Amino acid sequence: MTDSPALTEVEQYGIERIPDADRTATPLDLFRVAFGGANTFATCVLGAFPILFGLSFWQGLAATVLGLVAGAAILAPLAVFGPRNGTNNAVSSSAHLGVHGRIVGSFLSLLTAIAFFSISVWSSGDALVGGAHRLMGVPQNDGVFAVAYGIFALLVLTVCVYGFRFMLFVNKIAVVAASALFVLGLFAFAGDFDSGYQGVFPSSSSVGFWPAFIGSALIVLSNPVSFGAFLGDWARYIPADTPRRKVITAAFASQAATILPFFFGLATASIIAQKAATYMDASAPNYVGGLLAVAPGWYFLPVCLIALIGGLSTGTTSLYGTGLDFSSVFTRFSRVQATLFVGVLSTGFIFLGRFAANLSQSISTFATLIITCTAPWMVIMMLGFLTRRGWYDPDSLQVFNRRQRGGRYWFNHGWNWRGMGAWLISALLALTFVNVPGQFVGPLGDLADGVDLSLPVGLGTAALVYMALLWIFPEPREVYGPEGPRLVRASDTPVPPITTETGAPVVAAAEGV
């Protein structure tokens, strides 16, 4: 194993398999990046939703813990693909959706990253400007907000261009610094905090309680799920022989640790609801503004620091994965070129949404819809890993990126309609159950008296349909490796050899890993 590259050395690897000698990351590094990307103001905003929905503090805490544990449990198994295959999760999905079908994962991660990057920049930028206004009298106008957003975007883009090692360095600092500032905030608001805050629904029998409780839990759950397509971006630098339980534990712990920003958001939202209720108006909520309104003067500087650190760490984890995935779909772009292109595109979207099209309120709904479609994809990946016994052919995974044809994962002209069919059916059905009041309500969104059932429906449908399709229409035996399939059958359908686009044969594929 070689020494780690210098921080200022621009990362050269794209989505090709990372050589074993260059895999110097650890499960702890995975924890730092994943936790650092979620230990931000954006997570605090999500933590405020239980209060915004009318729950009491303790009801909101119960919903938060439920959503966080469930989301972390769904996310954690997705961490195994990076060390196993040495590439990102979108490329690994070739094994289950086909050589061409893997673009589903790439575009889901692209859309998710843009959405959460926007949420992060908007919330952190607003907090930074608001804190600077209260601390130093900086004016709050469009020009100042534009400068704040531009600074964030430039800093994030710089870190992402340098790549994984620089991003890891930033998140090592962010994990400690942001956590310390959040803990300091708990002391800052301790005098105003009342754990007996009753909300609108003081008892579980109140009309509307369960939709609010389940909706709050699902919003919290969506935060860990949003990392599903990105875990491989960071875990691919972990050695392949690292025990799976350590990698899975690191991914789970990274999300469980976000109870800190979630609790901060929940507790401060309950204070805002009592001392500055206008900021928690459901029709036009402004958590960041409310936080600054109730915060003691000495905490304004920590608010600015949280905004800067949090915006940088979340932005880098989102944009890095986006550039990597974009380069995997449009292989003429290097990782650096793809990162620059998507960075400029994302920054343009942020400015358009904030100043021209007023998309800042609906972006959270956009993120919800994306995650509703991503969750079934995650289930298919996990069940695919289970049925394949964790065996993959690295050469066949790279067929799309090398502009080749054939291989173990070619299936039907590059599409595995079993995985694709299960994803399409479950994602479309889940979308019909979405219920985001005032923004988007699917045709079946009111079926459960206002309770949003989209994620449970999507997860359950994906599992049932995918396993049924694998059993009724067995995949070729060669995709399962030497030990054969687990829980499903296999067929004796021959697998086409890997060839170039012109039909010329390629050197025989290497052994699977």
Short mmCIF file of C-alpha atoms in Angstrom, two decimals:
data_model
loop_
_atom_site.label_atom_id
_atom_site.label_comp_id
_atom_site.label_asym_id
_atom_site.label_seq_id
_atom_site.Cartn_x
_atom_site.Cartn_y
_atom_site.Cartn_z
CA MET A 1 0.00 0.00 0.00
CA THR A 2 1.42 3.39 -0.99
CA ASP A 3 1.38 6.64 0.92
CA SER A 4 -1.64 8.90 0.50
CA PRO A 5 -1.29 11.63 -2.18
CA ALA A 6 -0.69 15.21 -1.06
CA LEU A 7 -3.74 17.39 -0.38
CA THR A 8 -2.78 19.79 -3.16
CA GLU A 9 -2.44 17.02 -5.74
CA VAL A 10 -5.46 17.02 -8.04
CA GLU A 11 -7.18 13.65 -7.98
CA GLN A 12 -6.81 11.90 -11.34
CA TYR A 13 -9.14 8.94 -10.91
CA GLY A 14 -12.63 9.02 -12.34
CA ILE A 15 -15.03 6.09 -12.16
CA GLU A 16 -12.50 3.44 -13.19
CA ARG A 17 -11.65 0.88 -10.52
CA ILE A 18 -9.27 2.35 -7.94
CA PRO A 19 -6.05 0.26 -7.83
CA ASP A 20 -5.52 -1.62 -4.58
CA ALA A 21 -2.27 0.24 -3.93
CA ASP A 22 -4.10 3.59 -3.85
CA ARG A 23 -6.85 2.54 -1.45
CA THR A 24 -5.62 4.14 1.74
CA ALA A 25 -8.91 5.33 3.27
CA THR A 26 -10.48 3.78 6.35
CA PRO A 27 -14.05 3.30 7.64
CA LEU A 28 -13.35 6.25 9.96
CA ASP A 29 -12.69 8.41 6.89
CA LEU A 30 -16.05 7.32 5.49
CA PHE A 31 -17.68 8.34 8.78
CA ARG A 32 -16.02 11.75 8.67
CA VAL A 33 -17.10 12.55 5.12
CA ALA A 34 -20.68 11.27 5.50
CA PHE A 35 -21.21 12.89 8.91
CA GLY A 36 -19.49 16.11 7.90
CA GLY A 37 -21.77 16.41 4.90
CA ALA A 38 -24.87 16.20 7.11
CA ASN A 39 -23.68 18.10 10.20
CA THR A 40 -24.96 21.42 8.88
CA PHE A 41 -27.69 24.05 8.96
CA ALA A 42 -29.53 22.17 6.22
CA THR A 43 -30.04 19.29 8.66
CA CYS A 44 -31.16 21.72 11.37
CA VAL A 45 -33.82 23.00 8.98
CA LEU A 46 -35.10 19.44 8.53
CA GLY A 47 -35.00 19.01 12.31
CA ALA A 48 -37.38 21.95 12.69
CA PHE A 49 -40.16 20.29 10.67
CA PRO A 50 -41.77 18.34 13.57
CA ILE A 51 -42.42 21.64 15.36
CA LEU A 52 -43.56 23.24 12.12
CA PHE A 53 -46.02 20.35 11.70
CA GLY A 54 -47.46 21.00 15.17
CA LEU A 55 -45.84 18.26 17.29
CA SER A 56 -44.68 18.77 20.85
CA PHE A 57 -40.97 18.63 21.62
CA TRP A 58 -41.07 15.02 22.87
CA GLN A 59 -43.30 13.89 20.02
CA GLY A 60 -40.92 15.57 17.60
CA LEU A 61 -37.94 13.90 19.25
CA ALA A 62 -39.61 10.50 18.96
CA ALA A 63 -40.34 11.09 15.27
CA THR A 64 -36.77 12.27 14.71
CA VAL A 65 -35.19 9.22 16.35
CA LEU A 66 -37.53 6.87 14.49
CA GLY A 67 -36.77 8.45 11.12
CA LEU A 68 -33.05 8.69 11.78
CA VAL A 69 -32.61 5.06 12.86
CA ALA A 70 -34.74 3.75 9.98
CA GLY A 71 -32.96 5.93 7.43
CA ALA A 72 -29.50 4.96 8.69
CA ALA A 73 -30.45 1.27 8.57
CA ILE A 74 -31.60 1.62 4.95
CA LEU A 75 -28.49 3.55 3.95
CA ALA A 76 -25.71 1.60 5.69
CA PRO A 77 -25.62 -1.50 3.43
CA LEU A 78 -24.98 0.73 0.39
CA ALA A 79 -21.48 1.36 1.76
CA VAL A 80 -20.24 -2.13 0.83
CA PHE A 81 -20.19 -1.52 -2.94
CA GLY A 82 -17.32 0.98 -2.87
CA PRO A 83 -14.73 -1.26 -1.20
CA ARG A 84 -15.95 -4.31 -3.11
CA ASN A 85 -15.76 -2.83 -6.62
CA GLY A 86 -13.45 0.16 -6.21
CA THR A 87 -15.86 2.44 -8.05
CA ASN A 88 -18.97 4.49 -7.34
CA ASN A 89 -22.42 3.01 -6.72
CA ALA A 90 -23.85 4.09 -10.08
CA VAL A 91 -21.23 2.02 -11.90
CA SER A 92 -21.80 -0.90 -9.51
CA SER A 93 -25.51 -0.77 -10.36
CA SER A 94 -24.60 -2.04 -13.86
CA ALA A 95 -24.68 -5.51 -12.34
CA HIS A 96 -28.37 -5.18 -11.48
CA LEU A 97 -29.84 -2.71 -13.98
CA GLY A 98 -27.59 -3.48 -16.92
CA VAL A 99 -24.68 -1.78 -18.65
CA HIS A 100 -26.97 0.99 -19.91
CA GLY A 101 -29.45 0.84 -17.04
CA ARG A 102 -26.77 2.12 -14.67
CA ILE A 103 -27.49 5.66 -15.95
CA VAL A 104 -30.54 5.60 -13.64
CA GLY A 105 -28.23 5.77 -10.62
CA SER A 106 -26.10 8.47 -12.21
CA PHE A 107 -29.01 10.79 -12.95
CA LEU A 108 -30.67 10.16 -9.57
CA SER A 109 -27.45 11.14 -7.83
CA LEU A 110 -27.04 14.13 -10.15
CA LEU A 111 -30.52 15.47 -9.33
CA THR A 112 -30.16 14.69 -5.61
CA ALA A 113 -26.83 16.46 -5.40
CA ILE A 114 -28.10 19.60 -7.15
CA ALA A 115 -31.15 19.71 -4.87
CA PHE A 116 -29.26 19.24 -1.60
CA PHE A 117 -26.40 21.46 -2.73
CA SER A 118 -28.99 24.19 -3.33
CA ILE A 119 -30.64 23.65 0.06
CA SER A 120 -27.26 23.78 1.75
CA VAL A 121 -26.06 26.94 -0.01
CA TRP A 122 -29.35 28.75 0.49
CA SER A 123 -29.68 27.91 4.20
CA SER A 124 -26.00 28.49 5.00
CA GLY A 125 -25.83 31.65 2.90
CA ASP A 126 -28.92 33.08 4.58
CA ALA A 127 -27.52 32.26 8.03
CA LEU A 128 -24.14 33.81 7.20
CA VAL A 129 -25.67 37.04 5.90
CA GLY A 130 -28.19 37.21 8.74
CA GLY A 131 -25.50 36.66 11.35
CA ALA A 132 -23.21 39.23 9.75
CA HIS A 133 -26.11 41.72 9.70
CA ARG A 134 -26.78 41.29 13.42
CA LEU A 135 -23.07 41.22 14.29
CA MET A 136 -21.61 43.92 12.05
CA GLY A 137 -24.58 45.64 10.44
CA VAL A 138 -23.94 44.14 6.99
CA PRO A 139 -26.96 45.03 4.79
CA GLN A 140 -29.37 42.25 3.81
CA ASN A 141 -30.03 42.77 0.12
CA ASP A 142 -29.83 40.71 -3.05
CA GLY A 143 -26.28 41.85 -3.77
CA VAL A 144 -24.97 40.68 -0.41
CA PHE A 145 -26.80 37.36 -0.67
CA ALA A 146 -25.37 36.87 -4.17
CA VAL A 147 -21.83 37.47 -2.87
CA ALA A 148 -22.37 34.96 -0.05
CA TYR A 149 -23.71 32.30 -2.43
CA GLY A 150 -20.88 32.98 -4.88
CA ILE A 151 -18.22 32.60 -2.17
CA PHE A 152 -19.71 29.29 -1.10
CA ALA A 153 -19.88 28.03 -4.66
CA LEU A 154 -16.26 29.00 -5.40
CA LEU A 155 -14.91 27.42 -2.22
CA VAL A 156 -16.87 24.22 -2.79
CA LEU A 157 -15.78 23.98 -6.42
CA THR A 158 -12.13 24.44 -5.46
CA VAL A 159 -12.24 21.61 -2.91
CA CYS A 160 -14.06 19.31 -5.34
CA VAL A 161 -11.56 19.90 -8.13
CA TYR A 162 -8.70 18.81 -5.86
CA GLY A 163 -10.70 15.72 -5.05
CA PHE A 164 -11.25 13.13 -2.36
CA ARG A 165 -8.20 13.79 -0.15
CA PHE A 166 -8.82 17.53 0.08
CA MET A 167 -12.52 16.89 0.74
CA LEU A 168 -11.58 14.43 3.50
CA PHE A 169 -9.29 17.04 5.05
CA VAL A 170 -12.08 19.65 5.03
CA ASN A 171 -14.53 17.24 6.63
CA LYS A 172 -12.07 16.21 9.34
CA ILE A 173 -12.10 19.85 10.45
CA ALA A 174 -15.83 20.31 9.84
CA VAL A 175 -16.86 17.32 11.97
CA VAL A 176 -15.10 18.64 15.06
CA ALA A 177 -15.70 22.36 14.54
CA ALA A 178 -19.40 22.20 13.60
CA SER A 179 -20.14 19.69 16.38
CA ALA A 180 -18.45 21.94 18.97
CA LEU A 181 -20.41 24.96 17.74
CA PHE A 182 -23.71 23.05 17.90
CA VAL A 183 -22.93 21.94 21.46
CA LEU A 184 -22.09 25.55 22.30
CA GLY A 185 -25.48 26.49 20.88
CA LEU A 186 -27.24 24.13 23.26
CA PHE A 187 -25.76 26.19 26.10
CA ALA A 188 -26.68 29.44 24.33
CA PHE A 189 -30.37 28.47 24.18
CA ALA A 190 -30.57 26.50 27.43
CA GLY A 191 -32.23 29.34 29.32
CA ASP A 192 -35.09 29.64 26.81
CA PHE A 193 -35.58 25.94 26.11
CA ASP A 194 -38.72 24.28 27.50
CA SER A 195 -38.92 20.52 26.98
CA GLY A 196 -42.59 20.73 27.91
CA TYR A 197 -43.49 22.59 24.71
CA GLN A 198 -46.85 21.11 23.74
CA GLY A 199 -47.21 21.97 20.08
CA VAL A 200 -50.62 21.75 18.44
CA PHE A 201 -51.25 18.05 19.15
CA PRO A 202 -50.83 17.50 22.92
CA SER A 203 -52.17 13.95 22.74
CA SER A 204 -51.87 11.14 20.22
CA SER A 205 -55.65 11.10 19.83
CA SER A 206 -55.75 14.58 18.31
CA VAL A 207 -56.97 14.76 14.74
CA GLY A 208 -54.02 15.16 12.43
CA PHE A 209 -51.40 13.87 14.86
CA TRP A 210 -50.42 10.75 12.93
CA PRO A 211 -50.01 12.47 9.56
CA ALA A 212 -47.78 15.03 11.29
CA PHE A 213 -45.80 12.37 13.18
CA ILE A 214 -45.27 10.07 10.19
CA GLY A 215 -44.55 13.02 7.91
CA SER A 216 -41.90 14.31 10.33
CA ALA A 217 -40.27 10.89 10.59
CA LEU A 218 -40.17 10.53 6.80
CA ILE A 219 -38.57 13.96 6.35
CA VAL A 220 -35.85 12.96 8.81
CA LEU A 221 -35.51 9.56 7.10
CA SER A 222 -35.00 11.27 3.75
CA ASN A 223 -31.74 12.83 4.92
CA PRO A 224 -29.81 9.53 5.32
CA VAL A 225 -31.47 8.10 2.21
CA SER A 226 -30.20 11.05 0.18
CA PHE A 227 -26.64 9.74 0.66
CA GLY A 228 -27.43 6.36 -0.93
CA ALA A 229 -26.09 7.10 -4.38
CA PHE A 230 -22.97 8.82 -3.01
CA LEU A 231 -21.50 6.37 -0.49
CA GLY A 232 -19.49 4.56 -3.16
CA ASP A 233 -17.87 7.87 -4.20
CA TRP A 234 -16.06 7.94 -0.86
CA ALA A 235 -15.94 4.25 0.12
CA ARG A 236 -14.16 3.23 -3.12
CA TYR A 237 -10.86 4.31 -1.54
CA ILE A 238 -11.30 1.78 1.29
CA PRO A 239 -9.35 -1.51 0.74
CA ALA A 240 -11.43 -4.41 -0.56
CA ASP A 241 -10.42 -6.69 2.32
CA THR A 242 -11.85 -4.33 4.96
CA PRO A 243 -14.50 -6.24 6.98
CA ARG A 244 -17.98 -5.36 5.75
CA ARG A 245 -19.31 -4.87 9.26
CA LYS A 246 -16.81 -2.04 9.85
CA VAL A 247 -17.82 -0.24 6.67
CA ILE A 248 -21.54 -0.70 7.37
CA THR A 249 -21.09 0.42 10.98
CA ALA A 250 -19.24 3.56 9.85
CA ALA A 251 -22.05 4.47 7.44
CA PHE A 252 -24.75 3.84 10.08
CA ALA A 253 -22.86 5.77 12.76
CA SER A 254 -22.33 8.74 10.43
CA GLN A 255 -26.09 9.21 10.22
CA ALA A 256 -26.85 8.31 13.83
CA ALA A 257 -24.44 11.09 14.84
CA THR A 258 -26.59 13.64 13.03
CA ILE A 259 -28.93 13.49 16.02
CA LEU A 260 -26.85 16.51 17.12
CA PRO A 261 -27.91 18.93 14.34
CA PHE A 262 -31.40 17.38 14.25
CA PHE A 263 -31.78 17.94 18.02
CA PHE A 264 -30.43 21.48 17.66
CA GLY A 265 -33.01 22.22 14.96
CA LEU A 266 -35.84 20.64 16.95
CA ALA A 267 -34.99 22.39 20.22
CA THR A 268 -34.43 25.82 18.70
CA ALA A 269 -37.59 25.50 16.58
CA SER A 270 -39.61 24.93 19.76
CA ILE A 271 -38.10 28.12 21.18
CA ILE A 272 -38.85 30.06 18.00
CA ALA A 273 -42.45 28.77 18.05
CA GLN A 274 -42.91 30.32 21.50
CA LYS A 275 -40.85 33.51 21.28
CA ALA A 276 -41.07 34.44 17.57
CA ALA A 277 -44.02 32.46 16.23
CA THR A 278 -44.29 34.42 12.98
CA TYR A 279 -41.09 32.75 11.77
CA MET A 280 -42.74 29.33 12.11
CA ASP A 281 -45.79 30.20 10.02
CA ALA A 282 -46.46 27.06 7.96
CA SER A 283 -47.30 29.12 4.89
CA ALA A 284 -43.90 30.88 4.86
CA PRO A 285 -41.50 29.34 7.41
CA ASN A 286 -38.15 31.01 8.04
CA TYR A 287 -36.19 28.89 10.49
CA VAL A 288 -32.88 30.68 9.95
CA GLY A 289 -34.47 34.08 10.50
CA GLY A 290 -36.21 32.83 13.61
CA LEU A 291 -32.98 31.36 14.97
CA LEU A 292 -31.21 34.70 14.64
CA ALA A 293 -34.19 36.47 16.20
CA VAL A 294 -34.05 34.40 19.42
CA ALA A 295 -30.29 33.82 19.65
CA PRO A 296 -28.20 35.76 22.20
CA GLY A 297 -25.88 38.35 20.66
CA TRP A 298 -22.69 36.46 21.53
CA TYR A 299 -23.86 33.48 19.46
CA PHE A 300 -24.11 35.38 16.17
CA LEU A 301 -20.43 34.72 15.34
CA PRO A 302 -20.80 30.94 15.95
CA VAL A 303 -23.87 31.02 13.68
CA CYS A 304 -21.74 32.53 10.90
CA LEU A 305 -19.03 29.90 11.47
CA ILE A 306 -21.56 27.05 11.35
CA ALA A 307 -22.94 28.48 8.13
CA LEU A 308 -19.48 28.69 6.54
CA ILE A 309 -18.22 25.29 7.73
CA GLY A 310 -21.49 23.48 7.17
CA GLY A 311 -22.09 24.93 3.73
CA LEU A 312 -18.58 23.98 2.65
CA SER A 313 -18.76 20.37 3.91
CA THR A 314 -22.23 19.65 2.54
CA GLY A 315 -21.52 21.35 -0.75
CA THR A 316 -18.33 19.37 -1.32
CA THR A 317 -19.90 15.99 -0.57
CA SER A 318 -22.74 16.76 -2.97
CA LEU A 319 -20.82 18.35 -5.81
CA TYR A 320 -17.91 15.88 -5.75
CA GLY A 321 -20.24 12.95 -6.32
CA THR A 322 -22.12 14.87 -9.00
CA GLY A 323 -18.98 15.55 -11.01
CA LEU A 324 -17.87 11.95 -10.64
CA ASP A 325 -21.22 10.60 -11.85
CA PHE A 326 -21.40 13.06 -14.74
CA SER A 327 -17.99 11.89 -15.93
CA SER A 328 -19.21 8.29 -15.75
CA VAL A 329 -22.12 9.00 -18.13
CA PHE A 330 -20.29 11.35 -20.51
CA THR A 331 -16.92 9.65 -20.57
CA ARG A 332 -15.33 12.28 -22.85
CA PHE A 333 -15.21 14.46 -19.72
CA SER A 334 -12.50 13.88 -17.12
CA ARG A 335 -13.51 14.04 -13.46
CA VAL A 336 -12.14 17.59 -13.18
CA GLN A 337 -13.87 18.78 -16.36
CA ALA A 338 -17.17 17.20 -15.31
CA THR A 339 -16.88 18.74 -11.83
CA LEU A 340 -16.29 22.22 -13.27
CA PHE A 341 -19.18 21.88 -15.71
CA VAL A 342 -21.67 20.62 -13.12
CA GLY A 343 -20.40 23.15 -10.58
CA VAL A 344 -21.13 26.06 -12.90
CA LEU A 345 -24.50 24.54 -13.81
CA SER A 346 -25.46 24.03 -10.15
CA THR A 347 -24.38 27.54 -9.22
CA GLY A 348 -26.50 28.94 -12.04
CA PHE A 349 -29.47 26.93 -10.75
CA ILE A 350 -28.95 28.35 -7.25
CA PHE A 351 -28.95 31.96 -8.47
CA LEU A 352 -31.92 31.33 -10.76
CA GLY A 353 -33.93 29.72 -7.99
CA ARG A 354 -33.08 32.35 -5.41
CA PHE A 355 -33.39 35.56 -7.41
CA ALA A 356 -35.39 34.88 -10.58
CA ALA A 357 -37.80 31.94 -10.31
CA ASN A 358 -38.50 31.80 -6.54
CA LEU A 359 -37.77 28.07 -6.40
CA SER A 360 -36.21 28.12 -2.94
CA GLN A 361 -39.42 26.99 -1.18
CA SER A 362 -40.30 24.24 -3.66
CA ILE A 363 -36.76 22.78 -3.83
CA SER A 364 -37.46 20.75 -0.67
CA THR A 365 -40.42 19.16 -2.46
CA PHE A 366 -38.21 18.51 -5.47
CA ALA A 367 -35.73 16.75 -3.16
CA THR A 368 -38.56 14.68 -1.64
CA LEU A 369 -39.66 13.47 -5.06
CA ILE A 370 -36.10 12.54 -6.02
CA ILE A 371 -35.59 10.57 -2.81
CA THR A 372 -38.90 8.81 -3.37
CA CYS A 373 -37.43 7.52 -6.63
CA THR A 374 -33.99 6.80 -5.14
CA ALA A 375 -35.17 4.59 -2.26
CA PRO A 376 -36.42 1.73 -4.54
CA TRP A 377 -33.11 1.88 -6.43
CA MET A 378 -31.31 1.38 -3.12
CA VAL A 379 -33.43 -1.66 -2.29
CA ILE A 380 -32.65 -3.25 -5.65
CA MET A 381 -28.94 -2.66 -5.09
CA MET A 382 -29.03 -4.25 -1.63
CA LEU A 383 -31.05 -7.28 -2.70
CA GLY A 384 -28.83 -7.65 -5.75
CA PHE A 385 -25.77 -7.74 -3.51
CA LEU A 386 -27.47 -10.36 -1.34
CA THR A 387 -28.47 -12.65 -4.21
CA ARG A 388 -25.02 -12.32 -5.85
CA ARG A 389 -23.27 -13.12 -2.53
CA GLY A 390 -21.29 -9.92 -2.99
CA TRP A 391 -19.56 -11.23 -6.14
CA TYR A 392 -18.93 -8.86 -9.07
CA ASP A 393 -16.88 -8.88 -12.27
CA PRO A 394 -14.87 -5.61 -12.37
CA ASP A 395 -14.28 -5.74 -16.13
CA SER A 396 -17.97 -6.15 -16.93
CA LEU A 397 -18.82 -3.22 -14.64
CA GLN A 398 -16.62 -0.95 -16.77
CA VAL A 399 -18.10 -1.91 -20.15
CA PHE A 400 -20.20 1.28 -20.43
CA ASN A 401 -17.33 3.55 -19.43
CA ARG A 402 -15.00 1.97 -22.00
CA ARG A 403 -17.65 2.19 -24.73
CA GLN A 404 -17.68 -1.58 -25.13
CA ARG A 405 -20.42 -4.18 -25.55
CA GLY A 406 -21.22 -7.54 -23.99
CA GLY A 407 -20.00 -9.04 -20.74
CA ARG A 408 -21.82 -10.54 -17.78
CA TYR A 409 -24.04 -7.49 -17.29
CA TRP A 410 -25.10 -6.90 -20.89
CA PHE A 411 -28.43 -8.75 -20.46
CA ASN A 412 -30.83 -7.42 -23.14
CA HIS A 413 -28.86 -4.91 -25.23
CA GLY A 414 -27.40 -3.41 -22.08
CA TRP A 415 -30.64 -3.31 -20.07
CA ASN A 416 -31.63 -5.68 -17.27
CA TRP A 417 -35.40 -5.33 -17.38
CA ARG A 418 -35.74 -7.19 -14.05
CA GLY A 419 -34.03 -4.44 -12.09
CA MET A 420 -35.29 -1.68 -14.36
CA GLY A 421 -38.85 -3.00 -14.23
CA ALA A 422 -38.83 -3.28 -10.44
CA TRP A 423 -37.46 0.25 -10.13
CA LEU A 424 -39.94 1.82 -12.56
CA ILE A 425 -42.98 0.10 -11.02
CA SER A 426 -42.03 0.91 -7.41
CA ALA A 427 -40.91 4.49 -8.12
CA LEU A 428 -44.03 5.39 -10.08
CA LEU A 429 -46.30 3.78 -7.48
CA ALA A 430 -44.48 5.56 -4.65
CA LEU A 431 -44.91 8.93 -6.38
CA THR A 432 -48.68 8.48 -6.36
CA PHE A 433 -48.57 8.26 -2.53
CA VAL A 434 -46.51 11.44 -1.99
CA ASN A 435 -48.27 13.99 0.22
CA VAL A 436 -46.50 17.33 0.65
CA PRO A 437 -49.34 19.71 1.58
CA GLY A 438 -49.41 22.86 -0.50
CA GLN A 439 -46.70 21.60 -2.85
CA PHE A 440 -47.37 18.13 -4.29
CA VAL A 441 -50.04 15.54 -3.47
CA GLY A 442 -50.12 12.38 -5.59
CA PRO A 443 -53.36 10.73 -6.78
CA LEU A 444 -53.25 8.38 -3.77
CA GLY A 445 -51.65 10.88 -1.40
CA ASP A 446 -54.79 11.26 0.73
CA LEU A 447 -55.51 7.53 0.94
CA ALA A 448 -54.22 7.33 4.52
CA ASP A 449 -55.86 10.50 5.85
CA GLY A 450 -52.94 12.72 4.91
CA VAL A 451 -50.12 10.35 5.95
CA ASP A 452 -47.33 10.28 3.35
CA LEU A 453 -46.80 6.60 2.52
CA SER A 454 -44.51 7.13 -0.46
CA LEU A 455 -41.26 5.80 1.02
CA PRO A 456 -42.75 2.71 2.73
CA VAL A 457 -44.67 1.88 -0.45
CA GLY A 458 -41.61 2.38 -2.64
CA LEU A 459 -39.33 0.30 -0.44
CA GLY A 460 -41.78 -2.55 -0.01
CA THR A 461 -42.86 -2.69 -3.64
CA ALA A 462 -39.26 -2.69 -4.90
CA ALA A 463 -38.34 -5.63 -2.65
CA LEU A 464 -41.37 -7.74 -3.60
CA VAL A 465 -41.32 -7.04 -7.35
CA TYR A 466 -37.56 -7.40 -7.78
CA MET A 467 -37.32 -10.73 -5.93
CA ALA A 468 -40.39 -12.03 -7.82
CA LEU A 469 -38.85 -11.11 -11.17
CA LEU A 470 -35.54 -12.73 -10.27
CA TRP A 471 -37.36 -15.95 -9.34
CA ILE A 472 -39.77 -16.06 -12.29
CA PHE A 473 -37.23 -14.90 -14.89
CA PRO A 474 -33.82 -16.18 -13.68
CA GLU A 475 -30.67 -14.27 -14.57
CA PRO A 476 -27.72 -16.00 -16.33
CA ARG A 477 -25.71 -18.26 -14.07
CA GLU A 478 -22.48 -16.46 -14.95
CA VAL A 479 -23.53 -13.24 -13.19
CA TYR A 480 -23.48 -15.05 -9.84
CA GLY A 481 -19.89 -16.20 -9.72
CA PRO A 482 -18.49 -19.53 -8.49
CA GLU A 483 -20.82 -20.03 -5.51
CA GLY A 484 -24.01 -19.50 -7.50
CA PRO A 485 -27.11 -17.50 -6.53
CA ARG A 486 -28.65 -17.04 -3.08
CA LEU A 487 -32.46 -17.19 -2.59
CA VAL A 488 -33.15 -17.11 -6.35
CA ARG A 489 -32.72 -19.38 -9.37
CA ALA A 490 -30.28 -19.05 -12.27
CA SER A 491 -30.60 -19.86 -15.97
CA ASP A 492 -28.08 -21.31 -18.41
CA THR A 493 -28.40 -18.38 -20.80
CA PRO A 494 -24.99 -17.70 -22.40
CA VAL A 495 -23.24 -14.39 -21.74
CA PRO A 496 -21.83 -12.51 -24.77
CA PRO A 497 -18.10 -11.77 -24.74
CA ILE A 498 -16.87 -8.22 -24.22
CA THR A 499 -16.15 -6.53 -27.54
CA THR A 500 -15.37 -3.04 -28.74
CA GLU A 501 -18.04 -0.89 -30.42
CA THR A 502 -16.75 -2.14 -33.76
CA GLY A 503 -17.19 -5.74 -32.69
CA ALA A 504 -13.51 -6.56 -32.12
CA PRO A 505 -12.96 -8.96 -29.19
CA VAL A 506 -11.42 -7.71 -25.95
CA VAL A 507 -8.94 -9.57 -23.78
CA ALA A 508 -10.76 -12.00 -21.47
CA ALA A 509 -12.30 -10.42 -18.37
CA ALA A 510 -10.50 -10.70 -15.05
CA GLU A 511 -11.77 -12.76 -12.17
CA GLY A 512 -14.61 -11.25 -10.16
CA VAL A 513 -14.05 -9.77 -6.75
#
